[in-house]
């Protein structure tokens, strides 16, 4: 089917026109064209449910005047429209410059030239609604394998981003990313009590090739069986025991209790009115033992297929793999060039905007927990009294990112080195730094999964962005666990 | 640009291209916004946004098929009509490829309306000066958002509802060196330097109370007062399936037991959707008008769930003008009898909570939520504020705090504006009283 696409504008000639018209009244101009094309396709209870397309494309004009950067976004891509946006940006840069928080220079907008295309075999142009829906309808039907399954869905989202950036100091780079994700879910109900199991397949950079019917049908069987199994499972016990978190929970634990507190703009206070502050202080870098010796966390923008891989961040900084936490020691922050200049601590290329109409801020890219050397079997065997938790369903942490609580869909007790009873409504709570210092074993490569989250929220104005996490299973000592009920 | 006449002209032209068996539903969100972001009473970032989100739903009444596409208008008529016409052809092809919608909902004529609030927005040239002079020496952090918003829903059956407002908000916190802070907001349609100064003055007065060394509070159950803001945070989470007819049928409704009459709240709890607040449009994305008021909980009993036309068809329920997500707008909780001057006395010894943070269900089945205290929260002894507290985690069920542990609600309410700005600016507000409860469970 021919798609209704946006014609990418000729940014270089636009920039020339603007420079001629108003270039003399500011120090630097950048133009970023972003197009986000998202397809959402859903089947529910073995029937077709929804399909929709969203195409958000526009230009963000950035100007620098007297050390202050101002942004102006417009979807009017005519010469007059871009000029109007530029004039508005110049106006605000001039008004704000006397009150600026920092005197920025073009050093924070280095020249970047290149072209990144995310790995995929089948692009959006190959999309056949009929084919995908056949798969999703069948999968949601398979999920609804018993009368006690009262609800099931198979939900796919394919998102394609195209970004092009040019600037008066010679930047000219493009980023093309295609993300594919399918979410399978079944809810079982008996005597007024319901239990849900979810599987998120392929939250990563990939194409339509990820939509494999046989794989989905296979997963669907396990998901619905586990939902039914939970109906007769006892509640999670309330006590202290070793906690083995599988990748689809490790993701959230890493995201909330390591990713966010290491964000430099939070440490600098920018987010104190919204997303929150951080327990990490600028003086902690190079000194704070964030976790046990087994904890190694990296910024991994070059990881193939991980959700947030790219060549340059939105400020034009070249993205390279860096250790944030090495052998448990905090060494580097998640902060882009602007925050690094303000804070004078080492950071990474992570200055990202969520959409065409938002300014870049410090974001996680791919924040990964490096694999250890233990197999899952070894971790279970080494545990006398423990619990395995799978699939996050609840997350909450304070504004300094210390006191967290997580809930999962499915858990199994470990007794004397063996997996025994399945339990429902598992939750645990703890405090970030002591928790990671109790990290006892880290799963090897065979336990690693590339996952992430689609809607990490932050910023004023608010921005929801996708971030990647490539993570293994992790075993933590003496964690406070508990079950559900009022 | 007159968005109303522009969109009317554009949609009229588009509807002329429809065939007999076809309908279109158009949803427009337009805003021209300035977002000014501050930290440490300095300017961090400014962003100007001009955007017109244009969502087209195509319906083929003969095949019972539909398809949807959302994109941005440019503001240039020739370009926009060309783009929209291309999209219409595309949607026809897309629908053809899709199966019939098993719960197909046709377009209907839901009438016309135009509600317009003309405000007095602050001029760009004065706004920064006024903010910084009102903030004074305080560590001011947050954002100012200002500009016009226009929303409309128009369909080819004759529905045409529009809502236009000039609005602004200043959403901010003031911080002390000891990291303790006060959160407040100033929002409206007519900017006043005096009101802004008064608002900041009140925050600075409260901030002084936080200068005392904060106290660590042991986990346990405490008699607790939640301000209207904190109580609004608690009720906000109920937008997440709490009153949704579909959630109820699909096993995700936290109030299942309430709506099945196995549980009830204190008879002091009455919660309504009430559009007489006038802060957000009554029409939903299909153009249907919701009733002016709809009781969701009445005197502690589950009264109505929110049901969209699609859910009504799927689950054999009665629709009541709900949007597709079936989350409530303009929530009003009825006030109680607790007077402002008696709050500390009635609290006696316990916790005074001004704000909450990062709420989530810890057990949806049990209507149990967890979250953190944030900003100005105090330990109170014998009716006197003793000290600010270090942040605490709570984990408690609505069936307890709105049930047997509820002591009273305040006799006053506050209108809490929605300051959400994901994708675009939100335009909702809720009117919520404070609440005093016993034995509230703090766990970490
Ligand atoms: Zn996040």
Tab-separated table of C-alpha atoms in Angstrom, chain B:
chain	number	residue	atom	x	y	z
B	1	UNK	CA	-5.043	33.138	12.550
B	2	UNK	CA	-8.708	32.385	13.267
B	3	UNK	CA	-8.494	28.656	13.891
B	4	UNK	CA	-12.270	28.174	14.073
B	5	UNK	CA	-13.035	29.543	10.612
B	6	UNK	CA	-9.908	27.895	9.207
B	7	UNK	CA	-10.834	24.423	10.399
B	8	UNK	CA	-14.488	24.846	9.403
B	9	UNK	CA	-13.447	25.747	5.861
B	10	UNK	CA	-10.947	22.910	5.657
B	11	UNK	CA	-13.338	20.231	6.927
B	12	UNK	CA	-16.206	21.455	4.746
B	13	UNK	CA	-14.037	21.067	1.673
B	14	UNK	CA	-12.974	17.635	2.834
B	15	UNK	CA	-16.538	16.454	3.565
B	16	UNK	CA	-17.553	17.473	0.022
B	17	UNK	CA	-15.293	14.693	-1.250
B	18	UNK	CA	-17.064	11.972	0.726
B	19	UNK	CA	-19.222	9.343	-0.894
B	20	UNK	CA	-22.716	8.434	0.345
B	21	UNK	CA	-21.655	5.565	2.551
B	22	UNK	CA	-18.695	7.401	4.098
B	23	UNK	CA	-18.182	9.616	7.132
B	24	UNK	CA	-15.266	11.504	8.593
B	25	UNK	CA	-14.662	12.554	12.176
B	26	UNK	CA	-12.057	15.268	12.659
B	27	UNK	CA	-10.390	16.137	15.963
B	28	UNK	CA	-8.212	19.212	16.117
B	29	UNK	CA	-5.922	20.353	18.891
B	30	UNK	CA	-4.213	23.673	18.235
B	31	UNK	CA	-1.893	25.537	20.541
B	32	UNK	CA	0.620	28.332	20.280
B	33	UNK	CA	2.617	28.030	23.454
B	34	UNK	CA	5.601	29.523	25.176
B	35	UNK	CA	7.285	27.151	27.624
B	36	UNK	CA	9.752	28.959	29.872
B	37	UNK	CA	11.826	26.760	32.110
B	38	UNK	CA	13.662	27.919	35.233
B	39	UNK	CA	16.179	26.557	37.705
B	40	UNK	CA	17.730	28.418	40.665
B	41	UNK	CA	15.768	31.504	39.579
B	42	UNK	CA	17.634	31.568	36.254
B	43	UNK	CA	16.358	30.864	32.727
B	44	UNK	CA	17.218	27.282	31.691
B	45	UNK	CA	15.384	26.778	28.376
B	46	UNK	CA	12.642	28.507	26.387
B	47	UNK	CA	10.574	26.731	23.739
B	48	UNK	CA	7.948	28.261	21.477
B	49	UNK	CA	5.575	25.748	19.847
B	50	UNK	CA	3.069	26.298	17.047
B	51	UNK	CA	1.147	23.096	16.433
B	52	UNK	CA	-2.164	22.011	14.970
B	53	UNK	CA	-2.780	18.299	15.493
B	54	UNK	CA	-5.284	17.030	12.959
B	55	UNK	CA	-6.802	13.576	13.571
B	56	UNK	CA	-8.989	11.972	10.904
B	57	UNK	CA	-11.238	8.963	11.544
B	58	UNK	CA	-12.656	7.501	8.364
B	59	UNK	CA	-15.790	5.356	8.492
B	60	UNK	CA	-17.230	3.249	5.739
B	61	UNK	CA	-20.805	2.545	6.815
B	62	UNK	CA	-21.460	-0.156	4.201
B	63	UNK	CA	-18.457	-2.309	5.057
B	64	UNK	CA	-18.411	-1.340	8.782
B	65	UNK	CA	-14.736	-0.571	8.413
B	66	UNK	CA	-12.780	2.354	9.791
B	67	UNK	CA	-9.247	3.716	9.756
B	68	UNK	CA	-7.437	6.558	11.502
B	69	UNK	CA	-4.608	8.916	10.788
B	70	UNK	CA	-3.213	11.855	12.746
B	71	UNK	CA	-0.844	14.478	11.384
B	72	UNK	CA	0.041	18.157	11.709
B	73	UNK	CA	-1.466	21.029	9.770
B	74	UNK	CA	0.873	23.678	8.405
B	75	UNK	CA	-1.505	26.636	8.536
B	76	UNK	CA	-1.243	27.111	4.761
B	77	UNK	CA	-4.682	26.308	3.329
B	78	UNK	CA	-3.565	25.000	-0.055
B	79	UNK	CA	-0.983	22.725	1.529
B	80	UNK	CA	-3.351	21.519	4.234
B	81	UNK	CA	-6.280	20.698	1.947
B	82	UNK	CA	-3.900	18.850	-0.371
B	83	UNK	CA	-2.441	16.885	2.543
B	84	UNK	CA	-5.858	16.107	4.045
B	85	UNK	CA	-7.253	14.977	0.680
B	86	UNK	CA	-4.293	12.647	0.186
B	87	UNK	CA	-4.867	11.315	3.683
B	88	UNK	CA	-8.537	10.680	2.922
B	89	UNK	CA	-7.614	8.566	-0.097
B	90	UNK	CA	-5.042	6.764	1.964
B	91	UNK	CA	-7.572	6.057	4.727
B	92	UNK	CA	-9.989	4.578	2.162
B	93	UNK	CA	-7.302	2.157	1.008
B	94	UNK	CA	-6.220	1.389	4.541
B	95	UNK	CA	-9.797	0.602	5.610
B	96	UNK	CA	-10.192	-1.710	2.663
B	97	UNK	CA	-7.238	-3.756	3.837
B	98	UNK	CA	-8.537	-3.983	7.423
B	99	UNK	CA	-11.217	-6.353	8.720
B	100	UNK	CA	-14.641	-4.972	9.601
B	101	UNK	CA	-14.754	-3.454	13.070
B	102	UNK	CA	-16.692	-5.946	15.245
B	103	UNK	CA	-17.946	-3.026	17.349
B	104	UNK	CA	-18.375	-0.439	14.607
B	105	UNK	CA	-19.725	2.886	15.873
B	106	UNK	CA	-21.221	5.184	13.275
B	107	UNK	CA	-20.897	8.956	13.251
B	108	UNK	CA	-23.891	10.915	14.467
B	109	UNK	CA	-24.996	14.506	14.597
B	110	UNK	CA	-24.360	15.567	18.181
B	111	UNK	CA	-25.104	19.233	17.519
B	112	UNK	CA	-22.910	22.294	17.565
B	113	UNK	CA	-21.376	24.541	20.201
B	114	UNK	CA	-18.550	27.028	20.596
B	115	UNK	CA	-17.245	27.911	24.027
B	116	UNK	CA	-14.660	30.655	24.067
B	117	UNK	CA	-12.716	32.244	26.910
B	118	UNK	CA	-10.726	35.300	25.972
B	119	UNK	CA	-8.024	35.996	28.499
B	120	UNK	CA	-5.293	38.472	29.216
B	121	UNK	CA	-2.027	36.649	28.705
B	122	UNK	CA	1.287	38.135	29.859
B	123	UNK	CA	3.356	39.899	27.196
B	124	UNK	CA	6.672	38.191	26.385
B	125	UNK	CA	8.506	41.390	27.248
B	126	UNK	CA	7.312	41.545	30.872
B	127	UNK	CA	6.972	37.925	31.905
B	128	UNK	CA	10.576	37.159	32.881
B	129	UNK	CA	10.943	40.398	34.871
B	130	UNK	CA	7.736	39.713	36.762
B	131	UNK	CA	8.697	36.124	37.542
B	132	UNK	CA	12.165	37.026	38.784
B	133	UNK	CA	10.988	39.990	40.814
B	134	UNK	CA	8.264	37.869	42.475
B	135	UNK	CA	10.764	35.046	43.148
B	136	UNK	CA	13.248	37.465	44.713
B	137	UNK	CA	16.110	35.652	46.456
B	138	UNK	CA	14.286	32.305	46.512
B	139	UNK	CA	15.600	29.227	44.684
B	140	UNK	CA	12.762	29.173	42.149
B	141	UNK	CA	12.453	26.123	39.855
B	142	UNK	CA	9.679	25.180	37.435
B	143	UNK	CA	8.008	26.452	34.314
B	144	UNK	CA	5.675	29.090	32.927
B	145	UNK	CA	3.399	28.015	30.100
B	146	UNK	CA	1.247	30.501	28.244
B	147	UNK	CA	-0.681	30.837	25.009
B	148	UNK	CA	-3.971	30.101	23.280
B	149	UNK	CA	-5.483	26.614	22.942
B	150	UNK	CA	-8.233	25.643	20.518
B	151	UNK	CA	-9.911	22.233	20.323
B	152	UNK	CA	-12.690	21.058	18.102
B	153	UNK	CA	-14.500	17.989	16.904
B	154	UNK	CA	-16.297	18.132	13.585
B	155	UNK	CA	-17.947	15.291	11.719
B	156	UNK	CA	-19.607	14.913	8.357
B	157	UNK	CA	-22.988	14.335	10.029
B	158	UNK	CA	-23.086	17.936	11.247
B	159	UNK	CA	-21.455	17.771	14.670
B	160	UNK	CA	-19.286	20.810	15.336
B	161	UNK	CA	-18.124	21.502	18.885
B	162	UNK	CA	-15.289	23.883	19.613
B	163	UNK	CA	-13.531	25.082	22.733
B	164	UNK	CA	-11.071	27.981	22.795
B	165	UNK	CA	-9.215	29.433	25.726
B	166	UNK	CA	-6.306	31.718	26.446
B	167	UNK	CA	-4.596	30.240	29.454
B	168	UNK	CA	-1.373	30.188	31.398
B	169	UNK	CA	0.127	28.470	34.403
B	170	UNK	CA	3.181	28.964	36.559
B	171	UNK	CA	4.032	25.574	38.076
B	172	UNK	CA	6.898	25.969	40.517
B	173	UNK	CA	8.744	24.958	43.650
B	174	UNK	CA	10.855	26.984	46.047
B	175	UNK	CA	13.799	25.148	47.612
B	176	UNK	CA	15.814	25.676	50.775
B	177	UNK	CA	19.505	24.788	51.157
B	178	UNK	CA	18.446	21.757	53.237
B	179	UNK	CA	16.580	20.422	50.127
B	180	UNK	CA	13.175	20.995	51.696
B	181	UNK	CA	10.748	22.694	49.342
B	182	UNK	CA	7.293	24.140	48.793
B	183	UNK	CA	5.317	23.377	45.645
B	184	UNK	CA	2.632	25.677	44.285
B	185	UNK	CA	1.060	26.866	41.067
B	186	UNK	CA	-0.592	29.981	39.731
B	187	UNK	CA	-2.938	29.379	36.814
B	188	UNK	CA	-5.704	31.211	35.001
B	189	UNK	CA	-6.752	33.124	31.938
B	190	UNK	CA	-6.018	36.705	33.086
B	191	UNK	CA	-2.452	37.320	34.197
B	192	UNK	CA	-1.994	39.594	37.189
B	193	UNK	CA	1.357	40.664	38.585
B	194	UNK	CA	-0.236	41.147	42.009
B	195	UNK	CA	-1.755	37.656	42.087
B	196	UNK	CA	1.582	36.163	41.075
B	197	UNK	CA	3.364	38.064	43.854
B	198	UNK	CA	0.724	37.049	46.390
B	199	UNK	CA	1.016	33.401	45.342
B	200	UNK	CA	4.797	33.441	45.741
B	201	UNK	CA	4.502	35.317	49.013
B	202	UNK	CA	2.317	32.533	50.452
B	203	UNK	CA	4.818	29.905	49.303
B	204	UNK	CA	7.714	31.793	50.901
B	205	UNK	CA	5.789	32.025	54.183
B	206	UNK	CA	5.258	28.259	54.205
B	207	UNK	CA	8.905	27.717	53.198
B	208	UNK	CA	10.027	29.357	56.470
B	209	UNK	CA	8.383	26.509	58.390
B	210	UNK	CA	10.698	24.068	56.628
B	211	UNK	CA	13.883	25.646	57.943
B	212	UNK	CA	13.818	23.418	61.039
B	213	UNK	CA	15.926	20.224	60.819
B	214	UNK	CA	13.709	17.536	59.264
B	215	UNK	CA	12.766	14.481	61.281
B	216	UNK	CA	13.044	10.820	60.292
B	217	UNK	CA	9.714	9.104	60.827
B	218	UNK	CA	9.594	5.376	61.631
B	219	UNK	CA	7.423	3.215	59.426
B	220	UNK	CA	3.981	2.476	60.840
B	221	UNK	CA	0.392	3.655	60.847
B	222	UNK	CA	-0.227	7.374	61.391
B	223	UNK	CA	-3.208	9.636	61.650
B	224	UNK	CA	-2.681	11.733	58.534
B	225	UNK	CA	-4.020	14.886	56.897
B	226	UNK	CA	-3.714	15.211	53.114
B	227	UNK	CA	-4.093	18.696	51.602
B	228	UNK	CA	-6.347	19.060	48.542
B	229	UNK	CA	-3.213	18.774	46.320
B	230	UNK	CA	-2.090	15.529	47.942
B	231	UNK	CA	-5.639	14.142	47.895
B	232	UNK	CA	-5.883	15.065	44.217
B	233	UNK	CA	-2.673	13.081	43.536
B	234	UNK	CA	-4.334	10.067	45.167
B	235	UNK	CA	-7.524	10.370	43.164
B	236	UNK	CA	-5.544	11.053	39.976
B	237	UNK	CA	-4.418	7.441	39.857
B	238	UNK	CA	-8.067	6.379	39.534
B	239	UNK	CA	-8.002	7.762	35.995
B	240	UNK	CA	-6.116	4.548	35.360
B	241	UNK	CA	-9.079	2.217	35.023
B	242	UNK	CA	-10.763	3.180	38.308
B	243	UNK	CA	-14.094	4.130	36.756
B	244	UNK	CA	-13.847	2.509	33.337
B	245	UNK	CA	-16.621	0.211	32.176
B	246	UNK	CA	-14.204	-1.680	29.919
B	247	UNK	CA	-11.665	-2.120	32.753
B	248	UNK	CA	-14.438	-3.493	34.921
B	249	UNK	CA	-15.359	-6.071	32.297
B	250	UNK	CA	-11.728	-6.883	31.520
B	251	UNK	CA	-10.676	-7.549	35.113
B	252	UNK	CA	-8.545	-4.416	35.568
B	253	UNK	CA	-10.852	-2.184	37.609
B	254	UNK	CA	-9.473	-1.521	41.124
B	255	UNK	CA	-13.023	-0.791	42.341
B	256	UNK	CA	-14.549	-4.037	41.099
B	257	UNK	CA	-15.650	-5.000	44.630
B	258	UNK	CA	-17.173	-1.536	45.137
B	259	UNK	CA	-19.211	-1.707	41.943
B	260	UNK	CA	-20.302	-5.241	42.811
B	261	UNK	CA	-21.466	-3.989	46.211
B	262	UNK	CA	-19.093	-6.256	48.113
B	263	UNK	CA	-17.230	-3.239	49.459
B	264	UNK	CA	-18.226	0.303	50.253
B	265	UNK	CA	-16.572	3.520	51.309
B	266	UNK	CA	-17.567	5.895	54.068
B	267	UNK	CA	-20.848	7.597	53.230
B	268	UNK	CA	-18.833	10.861	53.260
B	269	UNK	CA	-17.306	9.937	49.865
B	270	UNK	CA	-19.184	11.309	46.881
B	271	UNK	CA	-17.212	11.683	43.654
B	272	UNK	CA	-18.625	13.144	40.453
B	273	UNK	CA	-17.598	14.148	37.009
B	274	UNK	CA	-18.828	17.741	36.910
B	275	UNK	CA	-18.404	19.920	33.821
B	276	UNK	CA	-19.912	22.966	35.510
B	277	UNK	CA	-16.312	23.688	36.586
B	278	UNK	CA	-16.008	25.001	33.010
B	279	UNK	CA	-12.331	24.153	32.662
B	280	UNK	CA	-12.518	21.513	29.973
B	281	UNK	CA	-14.814	20.755	27.057
B	282	UNK	CA	-17.847	18.522	27.630
B	283	UNK	CA	-17.600	16.893	24.219
B	284	UNK	CA	-15.578	13.730	23.697
B	285	UNK	CA	-13.569	12.720	20.627
B	286	UNK	CA	-16.755	11.657	18.806
B	287	UNK	CA	-18.540	14.904	19.553
B	288	UNK	CA	-20.918	13.396	22.061
B	289	UNK	CA	-21.705	15.638	25.023
B	290	UNK	CA	-21.290	14.099	28.462
B	291	UNK	CA	-23.985	14.855	31.052
B	292	UNK	CA	-23.253	18.035	33.013
B	293	UNK	CA	-22.732	15.930	36.137
B	294	UNK	CA	-22.371	12.187	36.565
B	295	UNK	CA	-21.966	10.609	40.009
B	296	UNK	CA	-19.331	7.864	39.980
B	297	UNK	CA	-19.390	7.247	43.734
B	298	UNK	CA	-22.378	8.401	45.765
B	299	UNK	CA	-22.299	8.351	49.551
B	300	UNK	CA	-19.708	5.598	49.561
B	301	UNK	CA	-21.399	3.328	46.996
B	302	UNK	CA	-20.384	2.641	43.413
B	303	UNK	CA	-22.932	4.541	41.300
B	304	UNK	CA	-21.863	4.821	37.642
B	305	UNK	CA	-18.937	3.629	35.593
B	306	UNK	CA	-17.766	5.640	32.596
B	307	UNK	CA	-18.901	3.938	29.414
B	308	UNK	CA	-17.948	4.934	25.875
B	309	UNK	CA	-20.231	4.094	22.954
B	310	UNK	CA	-17.804	1.416	21.842
B	311	UNK	CA	-17.680	-0.272	25.277
B	312	UNK	CA	-21.462	-0.053	25.444
B	313	UNK	CA	-21.697	-2.051	22.238
B	314	UNK	CA	-18.999	-4.538	23.195
B	315	UNK	CA	-20.177	-5.225	26.745
B	316	UNK	CA	-23.857	-4.465	26.473
B	317	UNK	CA	-23.702	-1.446	28.783
B	318	UNK	CA	-25.284	1.989	28.534
B	319	UNK	CA	-23.030	4.725	27.134
B	320	UNK	CA	-22.723	7.972	29.067
B	321	UNK	CA	-20.582	10.235	26.930
B	322	UNK	CA	-17.233	8.905	28.137
B	323	UNK	CA	-14.141	9.299	26.007
B	324	UNK	CA	-12.448	6.219	24.552
B	325	UNK	CA	-10.104	5.850	27.544
B	326	UNK	CA	-13.043	6.075	29.972
B	327	UNK	CA	-11.056	8.228	32.374
B	328	UNK	CA	-12.887	10.993	34.252
B	329	UNK	CA	-12.514	14.744	33.563
B	330	UNK	CA	-13.397	17.569	35.944
B	331	UNK	CA	-13.570	15.330	39.007
B	332	UNK	CA	-15.296	16.887	41.984
B	333	UNK	CA	-15.215	15.254	45.414
B	334	UNK	CA	-17.850	16.576	47.796
B	335	UNK	CA	-16.465	18.512	50.755
B	336	UNK	CA	-16.946	17.436	54.374
B	337	UNK	CA	-17.212	19.373	57.633
B	338	UNK	CA	-13.605	19.810	58.717
B	339	UNK	CA	-12.811	23.523	58.985
B	340	UNK	CA	-9.434	24.909	57.934
B	341	UNK	CA	-8.725	26.270	61.414
B	342	UNK	CA	-9.407	22.867	63.009
B	343	UNK	CA	-7.167	20.723	60.789
B	344	UNK	CA	-4.148	20.598	63.117
B	345	UNK	CA	-6.299	20.235	66.239
B	346	UNK	CA	-8.270	17.319	64.732
B	347	UNK	CA	-5.066	15.766	63.423
B	348	UNK	CA	-3.656	15.883	66.956
B	349	UNK	CA	-0.509	13.806	66.610
B	350	UNK	CA	0.345	12.567	63.150
B	351	UNK	CA	1.476	13.653	59.710
B	352	UNK	CA	0.490	16.653	57.577
B	353	UNK	CA	1.077	15.813	53.886
B	354	UNK	CA	1.116	18.597	51.280
B	355	UNK	CA	2.151	16.632	48.210
B	356	UNK	CA	2.586	13.086	47.000
B	357	UNK	CA	4.824	11.683	44.297
B	358	UNK	CA	5.007	8.745	41.889
B	359	UNK	CA	1.874	6.820	42.751
B	360	UNK	CA	1.125	3.378	41.412
B	361	UNK	CA	-1.132	0.460	42.234
B	362	UNK	CA	0.674	-2.045	44.464
B	363	UNK	CA	-2.312	-4.413	44.276
B	364	UNK	CA	-4.961	-3.283	41.833
B	365	UNK	CA	-7.387	-6.009	42.976
B	366	UNK	CA	-7.330	-4.581	46.485
B	367	UNK	CA	-7.465	-0.910	45.325
B	368	UNK	CA	-4.119	-0.616	47.071
B	369	UNK	CA	-1.692	2.116	46.050
B	370	UNK	CA	1.868	3.043	46.931
B	371	UNK	CA	3.719	6.321	46.562
B	372	UNK	CA	5.932	8.843	48.287
B	373	UNK	CA	5.468	12.015	50.290
B	374	UNK	CA	7.061	15.070	48.646
B	375	UNK	CA	7.742	18.738	49.406
B	376	UNK	CA	6.198	20.372	52.496
B	377	UNK	CA	5.211	17.544	54.851
B	378	UNK	CA	5.273	17.826	58.643
B	379	UNK	CA	5.188	15.867	61.861
B	380	UNK	CA	2.436	17.264	64.098
B	381	UNK	CA	2.183	16.706	67.861
B	382	UNK	CA	-0.827	17.740	69.961
B	383	UNK	CA	-2.063	20.004	67.199
B	384	UNK	CA	1.267	21.810	66.676
B	385	UNK	CA	3.691	21.479	63.754
B	386	UNK	CA	6.925	20.079	65.216
B	387	UNK	CA	9.215	19.580	62.216
B	388	UNK	CA	9.292	18.791	58.504
B	389	UNK	CA	9.720	15.081	57.770
B	390	UNK	CA	12.067	13.154	55.541
B	391	UNK	CA	10.177	11.513	52.698
B	392	UNK	CA	8.132	8.439	53.520
B	393	UNK	CA	6.677	5.666	51.396
B	394	UNK	CA	3.057	4.675	51.889
B	395	UNK	CA	1.180	1.570	50.789
B	396	UNK	CA	-2.532	1.665	51.530
B	397	UNK	CA	-5.895	0.611	50.107
B	398	UNK	CA	-8.668	3.066	49.190
B	399	UNK	CA	-10.974	0.635	50.982
B	400	UNK	CA	-9.216	1.633	54.221
B	401	UNK	CA	-8.526	5.363	53.799
B	402	UNK	CA	-11.859	6.166	52.126
B	403	UNK	CA	-13.538	3.502	54.256
B	404	UNK	CA	-13.365	2.747	57.953
B	405	UNK	CA	-10.320	4.991	58.539
B	406	UNK	CA	-11.790	8.142	57.054
B	407	UNK	CA	-12.398	10.793	59.718
B	408	UNK	CA	-13.537	13.741	57.624
B	409	UNK	CA	-13.043	15.799	54.512
B	410	UNK	CA	-12.423	19.547	54.692
B	411	UNK	CA	-15.308	21.952	54.177
B	412	UNK	CA	-13.298	23.700	51.462
B	413	UNK	CA	-11.944	22.442	48.127
B	414	UNK	CA	-9.277	23.591	45.738
B	415	UNK	CA	-9.346	23.557	41.959
B	416	UNK	CA	-6.162	21.770	40.914
B	417	UNK	CA	-5.268	22.438	37.273
B	418	UNK	CA	-3.815	19.743	35.049
B	419	UNK	CA	-0.332	20.938	34.159
B	420	UNK	CA	0.533	17.976	31.961
B	421	UNK	CA	2.325	18.910	28.726
B	422	UNK	CA	3.179	15.580	27.058
B	423	UNK	CA	2.640	15.983	23.266
B	424	UNK	CA	0.413	18.994	23.923
B	425	UNK	CA	-1.065	21.036	26.770
B	426	UNK	CA	-3.757	19.410	28.897
B	427	UNK	CA	-6.851	21.391	29.820
B	428	UNK	CA	-8.419	19.618	32.741
B	429	UNK	CA	-8.832	20.464	36.408
B	430	UNK	CA	-10.269	18.700	39.451
B	431	UNK	CA	-11.947	20.186	42.522
B	432	UNK	CA	-10.885	18.292	45.614
B	433	UNK	CA	-11.115	18.827	49.395
B	434	UNK	CA	-8.448	17.849	51.933
B	435	UNK	CA	-8.919	14.625	53.898
B	436	UNK	CA	-8.139	13.449	57.431
B	437	UNK	CA	-7.679	9.702	57.949
B	438	UNK	CA	-6.630	7.383	60.738
B	439	UNK	CA	-4.046	4.586	60.648
B	440	UNK	CA	-2.587	5.422	57.248
B	441	UNK	CA	0.084	2.866	56.416
B	442	UNK	CA	3.645	4.160	55.877
B	443	UNK	CA	6.042	1.363	55.008
B	444	UNK	CA	9.544	2.732	54.359
